[in-house]
Amino acid sequence: MDLPVPDGTVVHDALEDHAREVLTDRAVRLGRKAAALRDGRFRARAYRAVIDDWSVERLERRITRVRRQIRTLRRTGGAPAVPIPAALASIAACESGGNPRAIGGGGRYRGKYQFDMGTWASVGGSGDPAAAPELEQDRRAAMLYARAGASPWPVCG
């Protein structure tokens, strides 16, 4: 079946299906990116199952909204502030004096909690920890602390 569009041209179902596939893939990628900035939890298959039969217009609206969310999350450092355990506050004070831009160990350790790049990536961080917003550093440190206790900070933990 052909679909008329406002300018008088005709779009075939196959083209509509292809557009929906492309937009669904894009929505899943953006959903994954937004989840990484929030809490790292994202179930792509479940998300795809929900949006799979949406119209092109609805997918475009979702993509626009998720892009807006991503910009906001990047600007604010991700998820809302998490309560920082007293032990983490103590670790930050010891590691960096509480300075989120601190760089130590000849450049190897970076940020408020002196993450190395591998540890930062293991809790969903990307880029330079010292360049990340302080709230993101707090959130990622809380994730690491919940997973491994104070052991990642052998001197200050």
Tab-separated table of C-alpha atoms in Angstrom:
chain	number	residue	atom	x	y	z
A	1	MET	CA	0.000	0.000	0.000
A	2	ASP	CA	1.234	3.505	-0.786
A	3	LEU	CA	1.069	6.307	1.760
A	4	PRO	CA	0.361	9.865	0.600
A	5	VAL	CA	2.394	12.580	2.300
A	6	PRO	CA	1.588	16.308	2.549
A	7	ASP	CA	3.647	17.434	-0.466
A	8	GLY	CA	1.759	15.098	-2.793
A	9	THR	CA	4.443	12.415	-3.177
A	10	VAL	CA	3.845	8.787	-2.327
A	11	VAL	CA	5.907	6.774	0.119
A	12	HIS	CA	5.903	3.012	-0.134
A	13	ASP	CA	5.396	0.789	2.901
A	14	ALA	CA	8.904	-0.606	2.487
A	15	LEU	CA	10.381	2.869	2.841
A	16	GLU	CA	8.228	3.514	5.895
A	17	ASP	CA	9.372	0.194	7.407
A	18	HIS	CA	13.009	1.041	6.714
A	19	ALA	CA	12.626	4.463	8.323
A	20	ARG	CA	11.016	2.844	11.366
A	21	GLU	CA	13.924	0.343	11.624
A	22	VAL	CA	16.531	3.100	11.427
A	23	LEU	CA	14.710	5.241	13.987
A	24	THR	CA	14.180	2.272	16.322
A	25	ASP	CA	17.920	1.511	16.224
A	26	ARG	CA	18.691	5.179	16.883
A	27	ALA	CA	16.228	5.300	19.793
A	28	VAL	CA	17.837	2.198	21.334
A	29	ARG	CA	21.349	3.688	20.992
A	30	LEU	CA	20.226	6.963	22.545
A	31	GLY	CA	18.360	5.108	25.301
A	32	ARG	CA	21.549	3.206	26.117
A	33	LYS	CA	23.519	6.466	26.184
A	34	ALA	CA	20.981	8.145	28.492
A	35	ALA	CA	20.958	5.124	30.803
A	36	ALA	CA	24.757	5.193	31.027
A	37	LEU	CA	24.550	8.788	32.203
A	38	ARG	CA	21.821	7.965	34.726
A	39	ASP	CA	22.602	4.675	36.417
A	40	GLY	CA	24.024	2.380	33.752
A	41	ARG	CA	21.004	0.081	33.649
A	42	PHE	CA	19.483	-0.477	30.223
A	43	ARG	CA	17.629	-3.468	28.815
A	44	ALA	CA	17.869	-2.992	25.061
A	45	ARG	CA	15.674	-5.948	24.106
A	46	ALA	CA	12.866	-4.902	26.422
A	47	TYR	CA	13.118	-1.288	25.247
A	48	ARG	CA	13.100	-2.383	21.596
A	49	ALA	CA	10.053	-4.594	22.223
A	50	VAL	CA	8.155	-1.592	23.599
A	51	ILE	CA	9.001	0.815	20.763
A	52	ASP	CA	9.162	-1.676	17.889
A	53	ASP	CA	5.688	-0.995	16.506
A	54	TRP	CA	5.656	2.764	17.070
A	55	SER	CA	5.019	5.106	14.170
A	56	VAL	CA	7.845	7.087	12.594
A	57	GLU	CA	6.410	10.266	14.103
A	58	ARG	CA	6.279	8.804	17.607
A	59	LEU	CA	9.849	7.499	17.298
A	60	GLU	CA	11.034	10.934	16.153
A	61	ARG	CA	9.365	12.542	19.180
A	62	ARG	CA	10.996	9.988	21.504
A	63	ILE	CA	14.415	10.549	19.931
A	64	THR	CA	14.052	14.317	20.348
A	65	ARG	CA	13.047	13.895	23.994
A	66	VAL	CA	15.895	11.465	24.780
A	67	ARG	CA	18.438	13.765	23.106
A	68	ARG	CA	17.173	16.571	25.336
A	69	GLN	CA	17.525	14.297	28.383
A	70	ILE	CA	21.090	13.409	27.377
A	71	ARG	CA	22.032	17.087	27.075
A	72	THR	CA	20.545	17.756	30.511
A	73	LEU	CA	22.276	14.737	32.051
A	74	ARG	CA	25.620	15.802	30.594
A	75	ARG	CA	25.159	19.345	31.833
A	76	THR	CA	24.166	18.262	35.350
A	77	GLY	CA	26.574	15.366	35.695
A	78	GLY	CA	24.104	12.545	35.230
A	79	ALA	CA	21.758	11.112	37.780
A	80	PRO	CA	20.545	13.149	40.696
A	81	ALA	CA	23.023	13.420	43.533
A	82	VAL	CA	23.381	10.223	45.483
A	83	PRO	CA	23.888	10.249	49.215
A	84	ILE	CA	27.647	9.959	49.721
A	85	PRO	CA	28.616	7.649	52.573
A	86	ALA	CA	30.845	9.268	55.190
A	87	ALA	CA	33.568	6.790	54.230
A	88	LEU	CA	33.548	8.119	50.642
A	89	ALA	CA	33.723	11.714	51.813
A	90	SER	CA	36.743	10.713	53.893
A	91	ILE	CA	38.329	8.943	50.901
A	92	ALA	CA	37.823	12.023	48.702
A	93	ALA	CA	39.352	14.281	51.355
A	94	CYS	CA	42.378	11.995	51.646
A	95	GLU	CA	42.833	11.283	47.916
A	96	SER	CA	42.405	14.787	46.488
A	97	GLY	CA	41.513	17.171	49.266
A	98	GLY	CA	37.990	16.982	47.817
A	99	ASN	CA	39.129	18.607	44.552
A	100	PRO	CA	37.187	17.132	41.585
A	101	ARG	CA	39.875	18.391	39.144
A	102	ALA	CA	42.854	16.881	41.018
A	103	ILE	CA	45.449	14.923	39.046
A	104	GLY	CA	47.950	12.723	40.873
A	105	GLY	CA	50.342	9.842	40.400
A	106	GLY	CA	52.086	11.487	37.454
A	107	GLY	CA	48.735	11.883	35.684
A	108	ARG	CA	47.596	8.302	36.239
A	109	TYR	CA	45.008	9.095	38.941
A	110	ARG	CA	42.360	11.690	38.228
A	111	GLY	CA	39.485	13.492	39.876
A	112	LYS	CA	38.035	13.767	43.347
A	113	TYR	CA	38.441	10.029	44.035
A	114	GLN	CA	41.668	9.616	42.017
A	115	PHE	CA	40.243	7.114	39.539
A	116	ASP	CA	42.543	5.440	37.063
A	117	MET	CA	41.029	5.176	33.583
A	118	GLY	CA	40.251	1.437	33.843
A	119	THR	CA	38.403	1.782	37.133
A	120	TRP	CA	36.526	4.824	35.841
A	121	ALA	CA	35.397	2.866	32.775
A	122	SER	CA	34.407	-0.135	34.938
A	123	VAL	CA	31.720	1.972	36.633
A	124	GLY	CA	30.434	3.426	33.360
A	125	GLY	CA	32.571	6.554	33.211
A	126	SER	CA	33.872	7.840	29.903
A	127	GLY	CA	36.489	10.425	29.122
A	128	ASP	CA	38.698	11.988	31.770
A	129	PRO	CA	37.421	11.558	35.345
A	130	ALA	CA	38.939	14.926	36.323
A	131	ALA	CA	36.894	16.614	33.579
A	132	ALA	CA	33.631	14.971	34.680
A	133	PRO	CA	31.163	16.946	36.801
A	134	GLU	CA	31.616	16.420	40.536
A	135	LEU	CA	28.156	14.828	40.851
A	136	GLU	CA	29.107	12.231	38.258
A	137	GLN	CA	32.344	11.482	40.109
A	138	ASP	CA	30.375	11.091	43.357
A	139	ARG	CA	27.883	8.777	41.689
A	140	ARG	CA	30.557	6.613	40.064
A	141	ALA	CA	32.552	6.437	43.309
A	142	ALA	CA	29.379	5.371	45.154
A	143	MET	CA	28.849	2.624	42.558
A	144	LEU	CA	32.439	1.441	43.022
A	145	TYR	CA	32.166	1.622	46.814
A	146	ALA	CA	28.914	-0.398	46.748
A	147	ARG	CA	30.624	-3.029	44.603
A	148	ALA	CA	34.051	-3.257	46.257
A	149	GLY	CA	34.000	-1.325	49.521
A	150	ALA	CA	37.110	0.729	50.290
A	151	SER	CA	39.529	-1.739	48.659
A	152	PRO	CA	39.985	0.347	45.449
A	153	TRP	CA	41.534	3.054	47.653
A	154	PRO	CA	44.316	1.138	49.453
A	155	VAL	CA	45.936	4.191	51.069
A	156	CYS	CA	42.880	6.282	51.927
A	157	GLY	CA	40.211	3.597	52.248
